Coordinates of C-alpha atoms in Angstrom, one line a residue:
M74 CA 0.0 0.0 0.0
N75 CA 1.3 3.4 -0.9
K76 CA 0.3 6.9 0.4
A77 CA -2.3 7.4 -2.3
D78 CA -4.0 4.1 -1.4
L79 CA -4.0 4.9 2.3
I80 CA -5.5 8.4 1.6
E81 CA -8.2 6.8 -0.5
Q82 CA -9.1 4.3 2.3
I83 CA -9.1 7.0 5.0
A84 CA -11.4 9.1 2.8
Q85 CA -13.8 6.3 2.2
A86 CA -13.9 5.1 5.9
A87 CA -14.3 8.6 7.3
E88 CA -16.6 9.7 4.5
I89 CA -14.5 12.8 3.8
S90 CA -12.8 14.2 0.7
K91 CA -9.4 12.9 -0.4
S92 CA -7.8 16.3 0.2
A93 CA -9.1 16.3 3.8
A94 CA -7.8 12.8 4.3
E95 CA -4.4 13.8 2.9
R96 CA -4.2 16.7 5.2
S97 CA -5.1 14.5 8.1
L98 CA -2.5 11.9 7.2
D99 CA 0.2 14.6 6.7
A100 CA -0.7 16.1 10.2
L101 CA -0.4 12.7 11.8
V102 CA 3.0 11.9 10.2
G103 CA 4.2 15.5 11.0
A104 CA 3.2 15.1 14.7
V105 CA 5.0 11.7 15.0
K106 CA 8.2 13.1 13.3
S107 CA 8.1 16.2 15.6
S108 CA 7.8 14.0 18.7
L109 CA 10.6 11.7 17.6
R110 CA 12.9 14.7 16.9
K111 CA 12.4 15.7 20.6
D112 CA 13.4 12.2 21.6
E113 CA 9.9 11.4 22.8
M114 CA 8.3 8.0 22.4
V115 CA 5.0 7.8 20.4
T116 CA 2.6 5.0 21.2
L117 CA -0.5 4.4 19.1
V118 CA -2.5 1.7 20.9
G119 CA -3.4 -1.1 18.5
F120 CA -0.9 0.1 15.9
G121 CA 2.6 0.4 17.3
T122 CA 5.3 2.3 19.3
F123 CA 7.8 4.6 17.6
Y124 CA 11.0 5.9 19.1
A125 CA 14.3 7.3 17.9
A126 CA 17.1 4.9 18.8
K127 CA 20.8 5.8 19.1
R128 CA 23.0 3.4 17.2
A129 CA 26.7 3.2 16.4
A130 CA 28.0 4.5 13.1
A131 CA 28.3 1.9 10.4
P132 CA 31.9 0.9 9.5
A133 CA 33.3 2.6 6.4
A134 CA 33.2 0.6 3.3
T135 CA 36.5 -0.1 1.7
R136 CA 36.5 0.0 -2.1
A137 CA 38.8 -1.9 -4.3
P138 CA 41.0 0.2 -6.6
A139 CA 39.5 0.8 -10.0
R140 CA 40.9 -1.5 -12.7
R141 CA 41.8 -0.3 -16.2
S142 CA 39.8 -1.8 -19.0
T143 CA 41.6 -4.4 -20.9
S144 CA 39.3 -4.3 -23.9
R145 CA 40.4 -2.5 -27.0
P146 CA 38.6 0.8 -27.9
R147 CA 35.9 0.4 -30.6
A148 CA 36.6 1.7 -34.0
C149 CA 34.7 4.7 -35.2
R150 CA 32.0 4.0 -37.7
S151 CA 31.1 6.4 -40.4
S152 CA 28.4 6.4 -43.0
A153 CA 30.9 6.8 -45.9
P154 CA 32.8 3.7 -47.0
V155 CA 36.5 3.6 -46.3
R156 CA 38.8 3.3 -49.3
R157 CA 42.2 1.8 -48.9

């Protein structure tokens, strides 16, 4: 389900317009984000609990050095025949 599908289901269930359902969903997501930025836990009974967890940084990825291509360059093609 994507955001558009969710908005449509909210609009049908609440018998409101799609634009009102979208504003409601955006307000809910905004409120959850705002609380998480303040390191507050958000609990929606029957749905889930959200919190911002601290975690260690991921180790840096090591990249192998770039290899030079061993293939030969392609010959240029022209529309005129080549005379030799």
